DNA sequence: GTCTATAACGAGATAGAC
DNA sequence: GTCTATCTCGTTATAGAC
């Protein structure tokens, strides 16, 4: 019962954020209403506005990419492929709710679109620097596209098998794709957990 | 000038459909308003409703997948990979506006979601039958995911390089991925136009 | 007084009456 | 083929609880 006013407020704020995360990631930006968020959080619509200024602000608070959490990309093409694959496997293992909000909204909401675009551009640039080939930029884009498609298929489209497949199995099947796109040895079926080897061929 | 009433109506209907196709594919379902469609088609919002019953019905009229236009899938794993790759290359070459409407809305609109889901399920089933491996279903899902990601990256995200890359170059880079996922020889860099060869290994 | 809940406003949408 | 009633949205103003 020792819940001070400010403590109470903190909790309400947290409930709202949590509800917003859920709804934005489940329905996307336009189909998520402030009112629904408020109901879900057992709070008042007016409160949501008071705490978070606007729907737009609430969304960008929820859907923010932590660039620093992303792995740095570099090394040989095969290493780049491994790094990306490991990153994908992580995302497949833990279901990143905030990222899903972004993904689901990216096709219809301008800010989400900008954010995703900025993210892939940054990743793309780092990859392009690491991949020595002449068509490195295209390779980098395709790597991003494959990751995007995989995440989408699992969490948003909910493809029947992909939805429940163990991340390791997915990563294993994708490994030669990543290797080929990165320009390493295309047919190199090597264990994705091993990151300590020189590029073959 | 010999435009009868019914002919006039036909033209208006066509203008509305064309406008709807454009707007749905550019903005997605929720951000496309009947008013905007009407304005774009130089018609009255009420007319749009009169001709097409509802926004929902207009959308499903615009975004319908012609299943029969899709290639039949079968043969050896390598042939399946080639067929899919050729299909992807076609889509990369001609920018399918109706499909884009579906894609852009699939993450936020239930019916679009169902339609896409039904489509990938059908494709998935046909692929699964053709791929002999034990984990064929997962492979099929991943093939679908890669195609989805590539289309998304080119048309909707507009990744800088992928956006303007020639379809042949994209297909060439993707070829080993498709081969590996289909379970053919993973490193088999063969010309994608050649569909007359037995599965290696 | 500060924090919360209720009510209302204006914009914009769909859909049905005219 | 046009017009307008009704709904719901995001948001703001107002009244009440601690």
Short mmCIF file of C-alpha atoms (C1' of nucleotides) in Angstrom, two decimals:
data_model
loop_
_atom_site.label_atom_id
_atom_site.label_comp_id
_atom_site.label_asym_id
_atom_site.label_seq_id
_atom_site.Cartn_x
_atom_site.Cartn_y
_atom_site.Cartn_z
CA UNK A 1 0.00 0.00 0.00
CA UNK A 2 3.04 2.19 0.23
CA UNK A 3 2.63 3.39 -3.32
CA UNK A 4 3.45 7.04 -3.51
CA UNK A 5 1.88 9.22 -6.16
CA UNK A 6 5.01 9.29 -8.26
CA UNK A 7 5.40 5.55 -7.90
CA UNK A 8 1.83 5.05 -9.01
CA UNK A 9 2.52 7.23 -11.96
CA UNK A 10 5.62 5.28 -12.86
CA UNK A 11 3.61 2.10 -12.95
CA UNK A 12 0.88 3.59 -15.08
CA UNK A 13 3.50 4.87 -17.46
CA UNK A 14 5.04 1.45 -17.66
CA UNK A 15 1.67 -0.17 -18.30
CA UNK A 16 0.98 2.27 -21.09
CA UNK A 17 4.36 1.66 -22.68
CA UNK A 18 3.90 -2.06 -22.45
CA UNK A 19 0.43 -1.90 -23.95
CA UNK A 20 1.67 0.37 -26.72
CA UNK A 21 4.50 -2.00 -27.49
CA UNK A 22 2.08 -4.88 -27.78
CA UNK A 23 -0.53 -3.11 -29.85
CA UNK A 24 1.86 -1.33 -32.19
CA UNK A 25 3.63 -4.58 -32.88
CA UNK A 26 0.40 -6.51 -33.31
CA UNK A 27 -1.58 -4.04 -35.37
CA UNK A 28 0.82 -1.50 -36.74
CA UNK A 29 0.69 2.25 -36.34
CA UNK A 30 -2.55 3.28 -38.02
CA UNK A 31 -4.70 0.53 -36.56
CA UNK A 32 -3.50 1.19 -33.06
CA UNK A 33 -5.58 3.86 -31.37
CA UNK A 34 -4.67 5.89 -28.33
CA UNK A 35 -7.96 4.78 -26.90
CA UNK A 36 -7.14 1.11 -27.31
CA UNK A 37 -3.75 1.60 -25.69
CA UNK A 38 -5.40 3.35 -22.78
CA UNK A 39 -8.00 0.60 -22.34
CA UNK A 40 -5.35 -2.09 -22.53
CA UNK A 41 -3.32 -0.29 -19.89
CA UNK A 42 -6.38 0.38 -17.73
CA UNK A 43 -5.73 4.08 -18.02
CA UNK A 44 -7.40 7.08 -19.53
CA UNK A 45 -6.82 8.26 -23.11
CA UNK A 46 -6.12 11.74 -21.83
CA UNK A 47 -3.42 10.39 -19.58
CA UNK A 48 -1.64 8.78 -22.49
CA UNK A 49 -1.50 12.14 -24.21
CA UNK A 50 -0.39 13.88 -21.05
CA UNK A 51 2.46 11.45 -20.48
CA UNK A 52 3.61 10.99 -24.03
CA UNK A 53 2.65 14.17 -25.80
CA UNK A 54 1.23 12.54 -28.94
CA UNK A 55 0.63 9.25 -30.66
CA UNK A 56 3.59 9.93 -32.87
CA UNK A 57 5.86 10.49 -29.89
CA UNK A 58 4.57 7.38 -28.16
CA UNK A 59 5.34 5.34 -31.23
CA UNK A 60 8.86 6.61 -31.65
CA UNK A 61 9.41 6.02 -27.93
CA UNK A 62 8.37 2.40 -28.40
CA UNK A 63 10.00 1.71 -31.74
CA UNK A 64 13.53 2.83 -31.39
CA UNK A 65 16.43 0.89 -32.76
CA UNK A 66 19.35 0.57 -30.44
CA UNK A 67 22.12 0.93 -32.97
CA UNK A 68 24.79 0.22 -30.40
CA UNK A 69 23.26 -3.19 -29.71
CA UNK A 70 23.86 -4.21 -33.28
CA UNK A 71 27.06 -6.07 -33.94
CA UNK A 72 29.87 -4.34 -35.73
CA UNK A 73 30.53 -5.73 -39.15
CA UNK A 74 33.92 -6.42 -40.57
CA UNK A 75 36.56 -8.95 -41.46
CA UNK A 76 36.56 -11.37 -44.33
CA UNK A 77 33.40 -11.97 -46.34
CA UNK A 78 32.89 -15.28 -44.60
CA UNK A 79 33.18 -13.56 -41.24
CA UNK A 80 30.69 -10.91 -42.27
CA UNK A 81 28.28 -13.66 -43.24
CA UNK A 82 28.78 -15.37 -39.91
CA UNK A 83 28.27 -12.18 -37.96
CA UNK A 84 25.04 -11.40 -39.76
CA UNK A 85 23.83 -14.96 -39.38
CA UNK A 86 24.53 -14.91 -35.67
CA UNK A 87 22.68 -11.62 -35.35
CA UNK A 88 19.72 -13.07 -37.19
CA UNK A 89 19.77 -16.16 -35.02
CA UNK A 90 19.61 -13.99 -31.92
CA UNK A 91 16.58 -12.15 -33.24
CA UNK A 92 14.95 -15.45 -34.14
CA UNK A 93 15.50 -16.71 -30.64
CA UNK A 94 14.14 -13.85 -28.60
CA UNK A 95 11.26 -12.21 -30.55
CA UNK A 96 12.09 -8.52 -30.45
CA UNK A 97 8.77 -6.85 -29.79
CA UNK A 98 9.93 -3.29 -30.35
CA UNK A 99 11.47 -4.19 -33.68
CA UNK A 100 8.25 -5.88 -34.70
CA UNK A 101 6.36 -2.66 -34.13
CA UNK A 102 8.75 -0.97 -36.52
CA UNK A 103 8.59 -3.76 -39.06
CA UNK A 104 4.84 -3.95 -39.08
CA UNK A 105 4.51 -0.20 -39.50
CA UNK A 106 7.33 0.33 -41.93
CA UNK A 107 5.20 -0.13 -45.02
CA UNK A 108 2.51 2.33 -44.05
CA UNK A 109 3.97 4.81 -41.59
CA UNK A 110 6.44 7.43 -42.80
CA UNK A 111 8.50 7.65 -39.64
CA UNK A 112 8.77 3.91 -39.27
CA UNK A 113 9.78 3.78 -42.89
CA UNK A 114 12.48 6.41 -42.36
CA UNK A 115 13.78 4.64 -39.28
CA UNK A 116 14.02 1.26 -41.00
CA UNK A 117 15.55 2.88 -44.03
CA UNK A 118 18.17 4.63 -41.95
CA UNK A 119 18.93 1.37 -40.20
CA UNK A 120 19.37 -0.70 -43.31
CA UNK A 121 21.38 2.06 -44.94
CA UNK A 122 23.79 2.09 -42.02
CA UNK A 123 24.09 -1.68 -42.04
CA UNK A 124 24.43 -1.60 -45.78
CA UNK A 125 27.27 0.88 -45.65
CA UNK A 126 29.19 -1.16 -43.13
CA UNK A 127 28.68 -4.29 -45.15
CA UNK A 128 29.67 -2.64 -48.38
CA UNK A 129 32.93 -1.55 -46.83
CA UNK A 130 33.60 -5.09 -45.68
CA UNK A 131 32.71 -6.85 -48.89
CA UNK A 132 35.48 -6.41 -51.43
CA UNK A 133 33.59 -7.31 -54.57
CA UNK A 134 32.65 -4.91 -57.29
CA UNK A 135 28.93 -5.42 -56.68
CA UNK A 136 29.31 -5.24 -52.92
CA UNK A 137 26.47 -2.76 -52.48
CA UNK A 138 23.97 -5.03 -54.16
CA UNK A 139 25.20 -7.99 -52.18
CA UNK A 140 24.74 -6.03 -48.98
CA UNK A 141 21.20 -5.06 -49.92
CA UNK A 142 20.34 -8.66 -50.69
CA UNK A 143 21.75 -9.83 -47.38
CA UNK A 144 19.54 -7.28 -45.67
CA UNK A 145 16.58 -8.39 -47.77
CA UNK A 146 17.06 -12.02 -46.80
CA UNK A 147 17.21 -11.16 -43.11
CA UNK A 148 14.16 -8.97 -43.44
CA UNK A 149 12.21 -11.65 -45.27
CA UNK A 150 13.10 -14.26 -42.70
CA UNK A 151 12.01 -12.12 -39.77
CA UNK A 152 8.83 -11.13 -41.57
CA UNK A 153 8.02 -14.71 -42.46
CA UNK A 154 8.47 -15.88 -38.91
CA UNK A 155 6.81 -13.18 -36.86
CA UNK A 156 4.50 -11.21 -39.08
CA UNK A 157 3.35 -13.53 -41.85
CA UNK A 158 3.68 -16.47 -39.50
CA UNK A 159 4.62 -18.99 -42.15
CA UNK A 160 3.53 -22.37 -40.86
CA UNK A 161 6.87 -24.06 -40.52
CA UNK A 162 9.18 -21.10 -40.20
CA UNK A 163 7.10 -19.78 -37.35
CA UNK A 164 8.07 -22.57 -34.98
CA UNK A 165 11.37 -23.77 -36.38
CA UNK A 166 14.37 -23.76 -34.05
CA UNK A 167 16.68 -20.82 -34.76
CA UNK A 168 19.66 -23.11 -35.16
CA UNK A 169 18.01 -25.03 -37.93
CA UNK A 170 17.01 -21.86 -39.75
CA UNK A 171 20.52 -20.49 -39.41
CA UNK A 172 22.01 -23.72 -40.68
CA UNK A 173 19.87 -23.69 -43.79
CA UNK A 174 20.55 -20.03 -44.40
CA UNK A 175 24.27 -20.29 -43.89
CA UNK A 176 25.21 -21.15 -47.48
CA UNK A 177 22.98 -18.31 -48.68
CA UNK A 178 24.78 -15.83 -46.51
CA UNK A 179 28.13 -17.19 -47.54
CA UNK A 180 27.25 -17.01 -51.19
CA UNK A 181 25.88 -13.49 -50.95
CA UNK A 182 28.84 -12.27 -48.94
CA UNK A 183 31.06 -13.70 -51.62
CA UNK A 184 32.73 -16.31 -49.48
CA UNK A 185 32.91 -19.87 -50.76
CA UNK A 186 29.36 -20.34 -51.99
CA UNK A 187 29.00 -23.97 -51.10
CA UNK A 188 30.69 -23.81 -47.74
CA UNK A 189 28.40 -25.54 -45.28
CA UNK A 190 30.29 -24.70 -42.14
CA UNK A 191 29.01 -24.56 -38.60
CA UNK A 192 27.57 -21.16 -37.95
CA UNK A 193 28.78 -21.10 -34.38
CA UNK A 194 32.38 -21.31 -35.44
CA UNK A 195 33.56 -17.82 -36.16
CA UNK A 196 37.26 -18.50 -36.07
CA UNK A 197 38.32 -19.56 -39.49
CA UNK A 198 39.80 -18.04 -42.59
CA UNK A 199 37.72 -17.64 -45.74
CA UNK A 200 38.14 -20.83 -47.76
CA UNK A 201 38.95 -21.27 -51.43
CA UNK B 1 -18.10 11.34 -78.80
CA UNK B 2 -20.42 8.42 -79.16
CA UNK B 3 -20.09 7.52 -75.51
CA UNK B 4 -23.22 5.89 -74.25
CA UNK B 5 -24.16 6.05 -70.58
CA UNK B 6 -22.94 2.53 -69.92
CA UNK B 7 -19.72 3.26 -71.77
CA UNK B 8 -19.22 6.38 -69.70
CA UNK B 9 -19.76 4.35 -66.59
CA UNK B 10 -17.27 1.75 -67.74
CA UNK B 11 -14.63 4.42 -68.13
CA UNK B 12 -15.33 5.93 -64.73
CA UNK B 13 -15.10 2.50 -63.20
CA UNK B 14 -11.80 1.92 -64.89
CA UNK B 15 -10.45 5.26 -63.72
CA UNK B 16 -11.48 4.46 -60.18
CA UNK B 17 -9.88 1.03 -60.30
CA UNK B 18 -6.70 2.45 -61.71
CA UNK B 19 -6.56 5.17 -59.07
CA UNK B 20 -7.27 2.64 -56.34
CA UNK B 21 -4.49 0.38 -57.58
CA UNK B 22 -2.04 3.25 -57.47
CA UNK B 23 -3.03 4.59 -54.08
CA UNK B 24 -3.38 1.24 -52.33
CA UNK B 25 0.03 0.20 -53.56
CA UNK B 26 1.61 3.52 -52.67
CA UNK B 27 0.05 4.13 -49.28
CA UNK B 28 -1.40 0.85 -48.10
CA UNK B 29 -4.95 0.19 -47.07
CA UNK B 30 -5.52 2.40 -44.04
CA UNK B 31 -3.88 5.51 -45.43
CA UNK B 32 -5.81 5.30 -48.67
CA UNK B 33 -9.11 7.11 -48.39
CA UNK B 34 -12.13 6.74 -50.57
CA UNK B 35 -12.03 10.48 -50.99
CA UNK B 36 -8.51 10.39 -52.32
CA UNK B 37 -9.37 7.62 -54.76
CA UNK B 38 -12.36 9.60 -55.97
CA UNK B 39 -10.37 12.78 -56.40
CA UNK B 40 -7.63 10.95 -58.25
CA UNK B 41 -10.23 9.44 -60.57
CA UNK B 42 -12.12 12.72 -60.96
CA UNK B 43 -15.23 11.15 -59.52
CA UNK B 44 -17.42 11.56 -56.48
CA UNK B 45 -16.70 9.63 -53.28
CA UNK B 46 -20.27 8.41 -53.24
CA UNK B 47 -19.82 6.94 -56.69
CA UNK B 48 -16.91 4.87 -55.57
CA UNK B 49 -19.08 3.40 -52.86
CA UNK B 50 -21.94 2.86 -55.27
CA UNK B 51 -19.80 1.00 -57.77
CA UNK B 52 -17.72 -1.03 -55.38
CA UNK B 53 -19.92 -1.51 -52.32
CA UNK B 54 -17.27 -0.66 -49.74
CA UNK B 55 -13.63 0.25 -49.31
CA UNK B 56 -13.02 -3.33 -48.29
CA UNK B 57 -14.56 -4.70 -51.47
CA UNK B 58 -12.64 -2.22 -53.61
CA UNK B 59 -9.44 -3.36 -52.04
CA UNK B 60 -10.05 -7.04 -52.56
CA UNK B 61 -11.04 -6.26 -56.14
CA UNK B 62 -7.71 -4.54 -56.68
CA UNK B 63 -5.53 -6.89 -54.72
CA UNK B 64 -6.29 -10.30 -56.04
CA UNK B 65 -3.64 -12.82 -56.80
CA UNK B 66 -4.03 -14.63 -60.06
CA UNK B 67 -3.01 -18.05 -58.92
CA UNK B 68 -3.12 -19.45 -62.43
CA UNK B 69 -0.52 -16.96 -63.58
CA UNK B 70 1.95 -18.41 -61.15
CA UNK B 71 4.28 -21.04 -62.54
CA UNK B 72 3.74 -24.62 -61.58
CA UNK B 73 6.45 -26.01 -59.39
CA UNK B 74 8.00 -29.39 -59.74
CA UNK B 75 10.94 -31.43 -60.89
CA UNK B 76 14.30 -31.77 -59.28
CA UNK B 77 15.33 -29.41 -56.46
CA UNK B 78 17.59 -27.55 -58.85
CA UNK B 79 14.71 -27.13 -61.26
CA UNK B 80 12.45 -25.87 -58.51
CA UNK B 81 15.08 -23.32 -57.62
CA UNK B 82 15.34 -22.23 -61.22
CA UNK B 83 11.61 -21.92 -61.63
CA UNK B 84 11.29 -19.77 -58.53
CA UNK B 85 14.22 -17.65 -59.53
CA UNK B 86 12.76 -17.08 -62.97
CA UNK B 87 9.44 -16.12 -61.41
CA UNK B 88 11.20 -13.66 -59.11
CA UNK B 89 13.14 -12.21 -62.01
CA UNK B 90 9.90 -11.60 -63.86
CA UNK B 91 8.44 -9.76 -60.91
CA UNK B 92 11.64 -7.74 -60.58
CA UNK B 93 11.42 -6.76 -64.22
CA UNK B 94 7.84 -5.60 -64.45
CA UNK B 95 6.84 -4.06 -61.10
CA UNK B 96 3.52 -5.74 -60.31
CA UNK B 97 1.38 -2.92 -58.99
CA UNK B 98 -1.48 -5.05 -57.71
CA UNK B 99 0.89 -7.29 -55.81
CA UNK B 100 2.49 -4.25 -54.24
CA UNK B 101 -0.85 -3.15 -52.86
CA UNK B 102 -1.16 -6.52 -51.21
CA UNK B 103 2.37 -6.49 -49.93
CA UNK B 104 2.17 -3.02 -48.48
CA UNK B 105 -1.06 -3.80 -46.69
CA UNK B 106 -0.29 -7.32 -45.63
CA UNK B 107 1.19 -6.28 -42.30
CA UNK B 108 -1.73 -4.17 -41.19
CA UNK B 109 -4.81 -5.33 -43.04
CA UNK B 110 -6.44 -8.65 -42.11
CA UNK B 111 -7.71 -9.57 -45.54
CA UNK B 112 -4.46 -8.72 -47.24
CA UNK B 113 -2.76 -10.80 -44.61
CA UNK B 114 -5.06 -13.74 -45.26
CA UNK B 115 -4.58 -13.47 -49.00
CA UNK B 116 -0.81 -13.38 -48.77
CA UNK B 117 -0.91 -16.19 -46.28
CA UNK B 118 -3.05 -18.34 -48.54
CA UNK B 119 -0.74 -17.61 -51.44
CA UNK B 120 2.45 -18.52 -49.65
CA UNK B 121 0.80 -21.59 -48.17
CA UNK B 122 -0.14 -22.82 -51.61
CA UNK B 123 3.30 -22.13 -52.98
CA UNK B 124 4.77 -23.68 -49.90
CA UNK B 125 2.78 -26.86 -50.30
CA UNK B 126 3.79 -27.27 -53.92
CA UNK B 127 7.40 -26.67 -53.04
CA UNK B 128 7.31 -29.05 -50.14
CA UNK B 129 6.06 -31.78 -52.41
CA UNK B 130 8.87 -31.11 -54.84
CA UNK B 131 11.67 -30.92 -52.33
CA UNK B 132 12.57 -34.38 -51.14
CA UNK B 133 14.50 -33.47 -48.00
CA UNK B 134 13.32 -34.12 -44.50
CA UNK B 135 13.11 -30.44 -43.69
CA UNK B 136 11.45 -29.56 -46.99
CA UNK B 137 8.72 -27.46 -45.40
CA UNK B 138 11.20 -25.18 -43.70
CA UNK B 139 13.22 -24.89 -46.88
CA UNK B 140 10.10 -23.92 -48.76
CA UNK B 141 9.23 -21.25 -46.21
CA UNK B 142 12.71 -19.82 -46.41
CA UNK B 143 12.58 -19.71 -50.19
CA UNK B 144 9.37 -17.76 -49.89
CA UNK B 145 10.91 -15.49 -47.29
CA UNK B 146 13.87 -14.68 -49.51
CA UNK B 147 11.62 -13.82 -52.43
CA UNK B 148 9.44 -11.71 -50.18
CA UNK B 149 12.41 -9.87 -48.74
CA UNK B 150 13.84 -9.16 -52.15
CA UNK B 151 10.59 -7.74 -53.50
CA UNK B 152 10.09 -5.70 -50.36
CA UNK B 153 13.61 -4.36 -50.45
CA UNK B 154 13.29 -3.31 -54.08
CA UNK B 155 9.85 -1.79 -54.25
CA UNK B 156 8.72 -0.90 -50.76
CA UNK B 157 11.82 -0.20 -48.71
CA UNK B 158 13.58 0.99 -51.83
CA UNK B 159 17.03 -0.08 -50.78
CA UNK B 160 19.46 2.18 -52.55
CA UNK B 161 21.22 -0.31 -54.76
CA UNK B 162 18.63 -3.06 -54.99
CA UNK B 163 16.06 -0.54 -56.14
CA UNK B 164 17.74 0.06 -59.48
CA UNK B 165 19.75 -3.09 -60.01
CA UNK B 166 19.09 -5.07 -63.21
CA UNK B 167 16.95 -8.15 -62.55
CA UNK B 168 19.49 -10.42 -64.18
CA UNK B 169 22.21 -9.32 -61.79
CA UNK B 170 19.95 -9.83 -58.79
CA UNK B 171 18.93 -13.26 -60.02
CA UNK B 172 22.53 -14.22 -60.64
CA UNK B 173 23.55 -13.31 -57.10
CA UNK B 174 20.54 -15.05 -55.64
CA UNK B 175 20.96 -18.21 -57.67
CA UNK B 176 23.29 -20.03 -55.27
CA UNK B 177 20.96 -19.11 -52.40
CA UNK B 178 18.01 -20.67 -54.14
CA UNK B 179 20.03 -23.71 -55.08
CA UNK B 180 21.26 -24.18 -51.55
CA UNK B 181 17.80 -23.73 -50.03
CA UNK B 182 16.20 -26.06 -52.54
CA UNK B 183 18.80 -28.59 -51.61
CA UNK B 184 20.55 -28.76 -54.94
CA UNK B 185 24.28 -28.42 -55.09
CA UNK B 186 24.81 -25.43 -52.81
CA UNK B 187 27.71 -23.94 -54.69
CA UNK B 188 26.42 -24.55 -58.15
CA UNK B 189 26.73 -21.24 -59.97
CA UNK B 190 24.86 -22.19 -63.08
CA UNK B 191 23.08 -19.95 -65.52
CA UNK B 192 19.55 -19.40 -64.31
CA UNK B 193 18.14 -19.42 -67.81
CA UNK B 194 19.20 -22.99 -68.31
CA UNK B 195 16.47 -25.21 -66.99
CA UNK B 196 17.53 -28.36 -68.68
CA UNK B 197 19.90 -30.21 -66.42
CA UNK B 198 19.76 -32.94 -63.86
CA UNK B 199 20.27 -32.22 -60.15
CA UNK B 200 23.94 -32.49 -59.39
CA UNK B 201 25.62 -34.39 -56.57
"C1'" DG C 1 -1.73 22.21 -5.77
"C1'" DT C 2 -0.74 18.22 -8.46
"C1'" DC C 3 -2.46 14.35 -10.64
"C1'" DT C 4 -6.34 11.88 -12.81
"C1'" DA C 5 -10.86 11.05 -15.06
"C1'" DT C 6 -14.76 12.80 -17.77
"C1'" DA C 7 -16.54 15.28 -21.53
"C1'" DA C 8 -16.33 17.71 -25.67
"C1'" DC C 9 -14.24 19.50 -30.16
"C1'" DG C 10 -12.97 19.37 -34.88
"C1'" DA C 11 -11.31 16.63 -38.68
"C1'" DG C 12 -12.16 13.10 -41.61
"C1'" DA C 13 -14.02 8.76 -42.65
"C1'" DT C 14 -17.86 5.45 -44.38
"C1'" DA C 15 -22.27 4.61 -45.92
"C1'" DG C 16 -26.97 5.43 -46.94
"C1'" DA C 17 -30.69 8.82 -47.98
"C1'" DC C 18 -32.10 12.17 -51.60
"C1'" DG D 1 -24.70 11.47 -59.29
"C1'" DT D 2 -24.87 14.65 -54.78
"C1'" DC D 3 -25.50 15.50 -49.99
"C1'" DT D 4 -25.44 14.68 -45.33
"C1'" DA D 5 -26.00 11.77 -41.01
"C1'" DT D 6 -23.28 9.06 -37.96
"C1'" DC D 7 -18.91 7.19 -36.20
"C1'" DT D 8 -14.41 7.17 -34.63
"C1'" DC D 9 -10.13 9.17 -34.38
"C1'" DG D 10 -6.52 12.34 -32.01
"C1'" DT D 11 -6.52 15.89 -29.12
"C1'" DT D 12 -7.81 19.60 -25.73
"C1'" DA D 13 -10.49 21.72 -22.06
"C1'" DT D 14 -12.82 21.03 -17.70
"C1'" DA D 15 -14.08 19.17 -13.35
"C1'" DG D 16 -12.94 16.14 -9.48
"C1'" DA D 17 -9.77 13.24 -6.15
"C1'" DC D 18 -5.68 12.93 -3.33
#
